[in-house]
Coordinates of C-alpha atoms and ligand atoms in Angstrom, one line a residue:
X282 CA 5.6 -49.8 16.2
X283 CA 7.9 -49.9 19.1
X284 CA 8.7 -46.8 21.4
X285 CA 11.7 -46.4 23.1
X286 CA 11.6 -44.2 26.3
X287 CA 14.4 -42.0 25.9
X288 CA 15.5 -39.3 28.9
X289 CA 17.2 -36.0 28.0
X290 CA 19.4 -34.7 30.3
X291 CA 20.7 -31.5 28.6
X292 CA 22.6 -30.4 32.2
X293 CA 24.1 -27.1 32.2
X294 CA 25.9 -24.8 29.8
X295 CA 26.3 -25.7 25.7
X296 CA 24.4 -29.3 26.8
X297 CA 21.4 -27.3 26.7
X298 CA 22.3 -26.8 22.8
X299 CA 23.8 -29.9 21.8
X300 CA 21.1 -32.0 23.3
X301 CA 17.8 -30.6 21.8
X302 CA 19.9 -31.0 18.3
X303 CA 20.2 -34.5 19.8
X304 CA 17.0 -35.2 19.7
X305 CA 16.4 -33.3 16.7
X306 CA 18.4 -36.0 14.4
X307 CA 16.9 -39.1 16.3
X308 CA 13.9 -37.5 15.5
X309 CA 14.4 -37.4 11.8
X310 CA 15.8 -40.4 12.0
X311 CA 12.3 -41.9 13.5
X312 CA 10.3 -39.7 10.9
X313 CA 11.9 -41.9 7.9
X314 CA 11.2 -44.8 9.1
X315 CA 7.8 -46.5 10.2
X316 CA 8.8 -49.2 12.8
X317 CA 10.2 -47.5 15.7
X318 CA 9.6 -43.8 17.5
X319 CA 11.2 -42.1 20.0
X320 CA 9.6 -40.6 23.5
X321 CA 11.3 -38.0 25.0
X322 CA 11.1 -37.0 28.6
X323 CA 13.4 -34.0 29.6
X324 CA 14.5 -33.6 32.7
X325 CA 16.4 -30.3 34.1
X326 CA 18.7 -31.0 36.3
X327 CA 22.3 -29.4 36.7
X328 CA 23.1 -26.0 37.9
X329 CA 20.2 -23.9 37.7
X330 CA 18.2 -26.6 39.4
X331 CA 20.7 -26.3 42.2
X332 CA 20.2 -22.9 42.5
X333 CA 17.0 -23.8 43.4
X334 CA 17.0 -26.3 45.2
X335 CA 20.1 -27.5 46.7
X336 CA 21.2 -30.7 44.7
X337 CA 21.9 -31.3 41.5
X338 CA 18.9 -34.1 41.1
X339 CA 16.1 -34.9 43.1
X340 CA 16.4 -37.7 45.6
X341 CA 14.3 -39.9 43.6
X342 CA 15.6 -38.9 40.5
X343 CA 17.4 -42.1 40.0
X344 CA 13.6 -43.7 40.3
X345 CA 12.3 -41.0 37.6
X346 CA 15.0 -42.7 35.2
X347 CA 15.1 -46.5 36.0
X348 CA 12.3 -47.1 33.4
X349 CA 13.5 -45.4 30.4
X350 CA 15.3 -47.4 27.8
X351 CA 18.0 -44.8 27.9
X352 CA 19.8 -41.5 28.9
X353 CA 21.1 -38.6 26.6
X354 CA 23.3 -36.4 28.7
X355 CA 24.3 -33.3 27.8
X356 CA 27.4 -31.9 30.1
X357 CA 27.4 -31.0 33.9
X358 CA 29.9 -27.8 35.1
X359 CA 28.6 -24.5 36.3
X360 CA 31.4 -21.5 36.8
X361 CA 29.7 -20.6 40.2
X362 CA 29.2 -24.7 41.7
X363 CA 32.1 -26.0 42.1
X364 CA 33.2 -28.7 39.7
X365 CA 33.3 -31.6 42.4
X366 CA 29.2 -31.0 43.4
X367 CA 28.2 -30.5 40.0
X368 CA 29.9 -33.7 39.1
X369 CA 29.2 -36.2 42.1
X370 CA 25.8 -34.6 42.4
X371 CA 24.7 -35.6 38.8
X372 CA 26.8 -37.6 36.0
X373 CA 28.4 -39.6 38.9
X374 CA 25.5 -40.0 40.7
X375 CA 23.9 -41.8 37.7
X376 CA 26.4 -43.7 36.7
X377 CA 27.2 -45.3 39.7
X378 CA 23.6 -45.3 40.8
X379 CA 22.8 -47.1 37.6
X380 CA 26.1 -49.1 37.9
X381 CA 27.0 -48.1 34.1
X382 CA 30.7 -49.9 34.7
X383 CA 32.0 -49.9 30.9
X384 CA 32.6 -46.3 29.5
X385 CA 33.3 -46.7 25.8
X386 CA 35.0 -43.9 23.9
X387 CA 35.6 -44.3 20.7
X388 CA 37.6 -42.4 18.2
X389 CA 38.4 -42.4 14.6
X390 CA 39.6 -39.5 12.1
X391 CA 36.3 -38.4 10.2
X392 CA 36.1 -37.3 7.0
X393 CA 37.2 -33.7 6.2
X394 CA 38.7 -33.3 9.6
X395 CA 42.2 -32.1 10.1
X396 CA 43.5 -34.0 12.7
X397 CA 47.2 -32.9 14.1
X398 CA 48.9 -35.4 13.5
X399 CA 51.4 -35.2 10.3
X400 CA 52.5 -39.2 10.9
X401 CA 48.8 -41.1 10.6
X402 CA 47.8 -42.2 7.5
X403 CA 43.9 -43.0 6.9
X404 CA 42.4 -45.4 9.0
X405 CA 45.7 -45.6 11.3
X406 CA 43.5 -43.9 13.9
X407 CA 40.8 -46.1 15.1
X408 CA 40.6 -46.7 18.6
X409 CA 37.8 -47.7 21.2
X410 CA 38.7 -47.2 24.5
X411 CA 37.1 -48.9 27.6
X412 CA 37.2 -46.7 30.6
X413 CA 36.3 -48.7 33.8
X414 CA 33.6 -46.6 35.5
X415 CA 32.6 -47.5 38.7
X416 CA 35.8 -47.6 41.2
X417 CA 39.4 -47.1 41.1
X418 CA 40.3 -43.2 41.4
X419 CA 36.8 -42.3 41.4
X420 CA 35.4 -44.4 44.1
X421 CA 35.0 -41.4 46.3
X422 CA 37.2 -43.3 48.7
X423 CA 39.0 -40.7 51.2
X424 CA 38.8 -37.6 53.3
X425 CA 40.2 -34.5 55.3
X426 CA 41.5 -34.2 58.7
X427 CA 42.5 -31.0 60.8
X428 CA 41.4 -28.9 58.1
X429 CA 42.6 -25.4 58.2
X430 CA 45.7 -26.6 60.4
X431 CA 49.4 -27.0 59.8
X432 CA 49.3 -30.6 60.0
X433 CA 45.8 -30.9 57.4
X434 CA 45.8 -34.1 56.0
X435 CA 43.8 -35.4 52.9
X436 CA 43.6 -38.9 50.8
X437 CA 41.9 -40.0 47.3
X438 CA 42.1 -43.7 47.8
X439 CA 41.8 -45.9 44.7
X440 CA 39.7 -48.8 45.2
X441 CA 40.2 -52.3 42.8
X442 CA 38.1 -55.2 43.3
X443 CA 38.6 -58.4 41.7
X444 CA 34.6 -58.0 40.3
X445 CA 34.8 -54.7 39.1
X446 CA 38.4 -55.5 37.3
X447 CA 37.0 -59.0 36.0
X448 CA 34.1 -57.4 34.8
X449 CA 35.6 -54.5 32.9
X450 CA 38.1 -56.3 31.8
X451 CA 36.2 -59.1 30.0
X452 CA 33.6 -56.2 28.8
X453 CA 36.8 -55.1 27.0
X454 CA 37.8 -58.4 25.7
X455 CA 34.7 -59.1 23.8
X456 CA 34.5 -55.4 22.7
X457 CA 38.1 -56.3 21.2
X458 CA 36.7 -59.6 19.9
X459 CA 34.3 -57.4 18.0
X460 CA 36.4 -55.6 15.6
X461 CA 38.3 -56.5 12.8
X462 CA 41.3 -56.4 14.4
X463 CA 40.8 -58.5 17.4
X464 CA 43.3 -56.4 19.4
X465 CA 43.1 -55.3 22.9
X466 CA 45.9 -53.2 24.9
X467 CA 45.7 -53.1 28.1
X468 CA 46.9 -50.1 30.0
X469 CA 48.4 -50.6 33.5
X470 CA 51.0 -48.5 35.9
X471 CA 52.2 -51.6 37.7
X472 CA 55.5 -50.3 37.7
X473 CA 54.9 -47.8 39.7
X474 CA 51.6 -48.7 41.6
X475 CA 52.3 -52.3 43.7
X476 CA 49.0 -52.9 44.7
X477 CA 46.0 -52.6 42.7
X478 CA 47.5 -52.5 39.4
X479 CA 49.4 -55.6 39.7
X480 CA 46.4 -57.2 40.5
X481 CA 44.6 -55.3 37.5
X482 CA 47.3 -57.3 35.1
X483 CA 47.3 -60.8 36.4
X484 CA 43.4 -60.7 36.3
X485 CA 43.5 -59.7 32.8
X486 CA 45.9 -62.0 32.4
X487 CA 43.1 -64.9 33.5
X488 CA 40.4 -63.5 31.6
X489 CA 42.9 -63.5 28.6
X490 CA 42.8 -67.3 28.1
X491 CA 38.8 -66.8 27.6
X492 CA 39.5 -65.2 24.8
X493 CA 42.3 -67.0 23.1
X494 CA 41.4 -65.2 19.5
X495 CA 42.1 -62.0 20.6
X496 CA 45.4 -60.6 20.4
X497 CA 46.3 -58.7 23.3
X498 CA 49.4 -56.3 24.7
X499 CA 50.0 -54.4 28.0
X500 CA 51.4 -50.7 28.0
X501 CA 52.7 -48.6 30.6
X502 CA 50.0 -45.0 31.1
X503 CA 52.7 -43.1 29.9
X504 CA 54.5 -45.2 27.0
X505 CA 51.0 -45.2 26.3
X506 CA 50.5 -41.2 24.9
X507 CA 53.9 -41.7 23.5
X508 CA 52.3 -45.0 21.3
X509 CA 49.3 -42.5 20.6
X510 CA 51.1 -40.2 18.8
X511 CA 54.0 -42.0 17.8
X512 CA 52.6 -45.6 16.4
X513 CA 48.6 -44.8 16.6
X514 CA 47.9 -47.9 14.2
X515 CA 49.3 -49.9 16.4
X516 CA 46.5 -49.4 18.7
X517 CA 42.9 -50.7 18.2
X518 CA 40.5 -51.3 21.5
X519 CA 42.4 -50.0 25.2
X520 CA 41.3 -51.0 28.6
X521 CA 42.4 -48.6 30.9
X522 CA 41.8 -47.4 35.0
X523 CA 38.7 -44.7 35.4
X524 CA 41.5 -41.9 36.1
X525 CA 43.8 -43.1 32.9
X526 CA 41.6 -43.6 30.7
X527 CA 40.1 -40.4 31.2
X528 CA 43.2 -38.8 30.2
X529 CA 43.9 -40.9 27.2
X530 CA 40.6 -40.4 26.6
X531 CA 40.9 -36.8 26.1
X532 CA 44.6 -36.9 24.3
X533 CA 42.9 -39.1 21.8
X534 CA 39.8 -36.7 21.3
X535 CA 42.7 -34.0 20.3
X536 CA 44.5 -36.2 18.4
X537 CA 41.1 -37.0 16.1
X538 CA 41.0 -33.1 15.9
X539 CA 38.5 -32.0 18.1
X540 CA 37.0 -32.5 21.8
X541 CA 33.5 -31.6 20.1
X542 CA 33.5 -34.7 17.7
X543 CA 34.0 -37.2 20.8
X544 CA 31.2 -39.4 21.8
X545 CA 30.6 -41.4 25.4
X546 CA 28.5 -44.6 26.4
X547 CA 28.4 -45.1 30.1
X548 CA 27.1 -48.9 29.7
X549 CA 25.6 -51.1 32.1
X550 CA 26.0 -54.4 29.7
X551 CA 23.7 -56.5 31.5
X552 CA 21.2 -54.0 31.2
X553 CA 19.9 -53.9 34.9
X554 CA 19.5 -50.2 34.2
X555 CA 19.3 -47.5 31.2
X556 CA 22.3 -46.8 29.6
X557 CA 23.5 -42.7 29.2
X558 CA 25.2 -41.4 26.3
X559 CA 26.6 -38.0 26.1
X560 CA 29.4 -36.2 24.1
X561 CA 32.7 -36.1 25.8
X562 CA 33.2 -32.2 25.8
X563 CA 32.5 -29.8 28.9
X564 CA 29.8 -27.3 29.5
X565 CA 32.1 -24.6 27.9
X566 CA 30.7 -21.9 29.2
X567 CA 32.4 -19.4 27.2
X568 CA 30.6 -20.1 23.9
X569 CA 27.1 -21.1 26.2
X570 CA 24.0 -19.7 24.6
X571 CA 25.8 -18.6 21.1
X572 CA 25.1 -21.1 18.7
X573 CA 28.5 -22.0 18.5
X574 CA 28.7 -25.8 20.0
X575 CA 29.4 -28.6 17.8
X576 CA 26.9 -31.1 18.0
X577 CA 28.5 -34.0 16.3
X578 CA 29.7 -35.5 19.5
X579 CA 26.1 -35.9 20.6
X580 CA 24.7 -36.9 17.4
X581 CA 27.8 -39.8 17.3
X582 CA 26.5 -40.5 20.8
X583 CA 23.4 -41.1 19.4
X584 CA 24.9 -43.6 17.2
X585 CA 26.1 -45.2 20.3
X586 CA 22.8 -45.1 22.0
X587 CA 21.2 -46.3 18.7
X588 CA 23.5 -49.4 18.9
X589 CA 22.7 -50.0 22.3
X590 CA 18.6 -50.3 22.1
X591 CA 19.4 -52.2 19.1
X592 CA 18.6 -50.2 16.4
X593 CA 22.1 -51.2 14.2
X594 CA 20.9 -49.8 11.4
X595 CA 19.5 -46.5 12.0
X596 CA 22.9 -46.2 13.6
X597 CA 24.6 -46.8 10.7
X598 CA 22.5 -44.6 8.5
X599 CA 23.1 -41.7 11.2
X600 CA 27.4 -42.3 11.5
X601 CA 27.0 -42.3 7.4
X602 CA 24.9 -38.7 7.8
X603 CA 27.6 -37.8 10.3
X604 CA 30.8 -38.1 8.0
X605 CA 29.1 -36.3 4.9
X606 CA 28.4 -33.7 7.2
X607 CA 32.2 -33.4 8.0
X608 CA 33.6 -34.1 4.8
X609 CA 31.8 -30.5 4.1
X610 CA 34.6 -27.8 5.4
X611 CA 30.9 -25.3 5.3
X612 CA 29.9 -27.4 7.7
X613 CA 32.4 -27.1 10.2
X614 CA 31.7 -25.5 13.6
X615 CA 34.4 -22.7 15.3
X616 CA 36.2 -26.0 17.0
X617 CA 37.4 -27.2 14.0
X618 CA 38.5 -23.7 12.4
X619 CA 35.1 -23.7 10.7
X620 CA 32.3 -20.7 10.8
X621 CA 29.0 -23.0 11.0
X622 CA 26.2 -22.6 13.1
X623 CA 24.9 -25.4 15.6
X624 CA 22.1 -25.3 13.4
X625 CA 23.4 -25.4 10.8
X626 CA 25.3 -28.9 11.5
X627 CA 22.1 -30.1 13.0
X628 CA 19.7 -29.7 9.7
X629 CA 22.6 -30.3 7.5
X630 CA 23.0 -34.1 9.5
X631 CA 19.0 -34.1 9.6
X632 CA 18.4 -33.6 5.8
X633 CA 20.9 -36.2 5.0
X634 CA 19.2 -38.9 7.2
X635 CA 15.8 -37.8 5.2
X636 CA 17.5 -37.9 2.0
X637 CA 19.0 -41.5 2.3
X638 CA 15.9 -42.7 3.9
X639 CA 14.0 -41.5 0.7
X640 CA 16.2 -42.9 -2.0
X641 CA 15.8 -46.2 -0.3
X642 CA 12.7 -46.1 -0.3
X643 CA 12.9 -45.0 -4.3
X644 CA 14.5 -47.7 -4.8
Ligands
IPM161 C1 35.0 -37.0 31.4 C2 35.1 -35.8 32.2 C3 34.7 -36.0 33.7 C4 35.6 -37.0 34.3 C5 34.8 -34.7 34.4 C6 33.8 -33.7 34.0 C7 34.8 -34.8 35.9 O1 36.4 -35.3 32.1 O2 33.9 -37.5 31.3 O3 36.0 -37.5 30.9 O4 36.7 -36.9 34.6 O5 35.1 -38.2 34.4
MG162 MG1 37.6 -36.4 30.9

């Protein structure tokens, strides 16, 4: 029977919900079947670990990860750390420790949910977007001078290389070469930005002809939310900057009806170093503690982290627990105008895997 080695980072606020009911489905998804199992290792790092000791991880806590086959992350944000330690001292610190270069975000209309907007039709909503993850806006590059004076001065410089634009951008090439569609858009601001993003479109111009059978476009950032919401199916897989395709990221969560449904890879794809997975939503402090988070963007994470180890089919039998489970308005957490319980989702998603896995086995 094989083991995989899986950390939990629940991090601070509702992760410390949504991940345990993580765990809770791959578990049942592990109890129906007989060839694989799951060891957890949890790991509590975030804010109240800060409080105790200063940093968000341990020094060597990229060390305590490095052998695990992956990372279930649950959110990082504390209301008395501010936002920039919480998130350099953690998340960041892991993904570009780890090198996880490809963020994959992808978003689709489930069943049952009512998604706002009145021009998409079924299916007309199915995106993936790559986010590159280890540069660009978020390379850290920058700093203050004469701070507290009249003539302060502060920069966030963006950083492209040629490698970390090649690599993303072939990443989202064969991501696009994938899917049925075979469609890549690739989201740029060259207009605008002379520099980096020019180069960002003639290198995926290059690695373009190494994928002659994909079909491929390029889109302006902000034509781009226009196309989202305007012509959605005539989008499929998106490469975009760190800092865009956060924001499109999230306008697309909304536009599939809720930031709780949206799942994350942080990918390292030639698997140096674990792979984390976490749902796209925020601490949310405000409903902390309560019983009130959705879980189905961590439990479609799991999916993603499923797909990753190689486990393609318990994947599929968890995104197929996932959609009855929306499909059923009773089921629907406070996010999606529903009165469901964390729980709830949780046993409902849980029941179904152990349902389908005993039919099969009926059968
Ligand atoms: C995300 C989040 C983070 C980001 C925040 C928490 C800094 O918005 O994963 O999209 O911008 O990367
Ligand atoms: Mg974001």
């Amino acid at each position: 029977m094989k083991t995989y080695r899986i950390a939990c980072i629940p991090g601070d606020g509702i992760g410390q919900e949504v991940v345990p009911a993580g765990q809770d489905v791959l578990q049942a998804l592990a109890a129906s079947q007989s060839n694989y199992r799951f060891e957890f290792t949890a790991f509590d790092w975030g804010g109240d670990y800060y409080r105790r000791h200063g940093v968000m991880m341990p020094a060597d806590g990229l060390d305590q990860l490095r052998g695990q086959d992956a990372i279930l992350f649950g959110s990082a944000g504390d209301p008395h750390i501010p936002d920039h330690i919480t998130l350099w001292g953690l998340r960041l610190k892991i993904c570009q420790g780890f090198d996880q270069y490809a963020n994959v975000r992808p978003t689709r209309i489930l069943p049952g949910i009512d998604a706002p907007l009145k021009r998409c039709g079924p299916g007309d909503l199915d995106w993936v977007i790559v986010r590159e993850n280890s540069e660009g806006e978020y390379a850290g590059v920058g700093g203050r001078v004469h701070q507290g004076h009249a003539i302060e001065v502060a920069t966030d410089v963006s950083m492209m290389t040629r490698a970390g634009v090649q690599r993303i951008m072939r990443f989202a090439f064969a991501l696009a070469r994938s899917r049925p569609r075979k469609l890549l858009t690739v989201v740029t601001k060259s207009n605008a930005q002379r520099h980096a993003m020019v180069m960002w479109d003639e290198i995926a111009l290059e690695v373009a002809h190494e994928f002659a059978d994909v079909r491929w476009d390029k889109e302006l950032v902000d034509a781009c939310t226009a196309r989202m919401v305007n012509r959605p199916a005539t989008l499929d897989t998106l490469v975009a900057t760190n800092l865009h395709a956060d924001i499109l990221s999230d306008l697309a969560a909304a536009l599939a009806g809720s930031l709780g449904i949206a799942p994350t890879g942080n990918i390292d794809p030639e698997r140096r170093f674990p792979s984390m997975f976490e749902p796209i939503h925020g601490s949310a402090f405000d409903i902390m503690g309560q019983g009130l988070a959705n879980p189905i963007g961590t439990f479609w994470s799991c999916v993603m982290l499923l797909e990753h180890i190689g486990e393609p089919a318990a994947a599929a039998m968890l995104m197929a627990a996932i959609e009855a489970v929306t499909a059923d308005p009773a089921l629907h957490t406070r996010d999606l105008g529903g009165n469901a319980r964390t729980s709830d989702v949780t046993q409902a998603v849980c029941e179904h895997v152990t349902a389908t896995a005993e039919r099969r086995r009926a059968a």
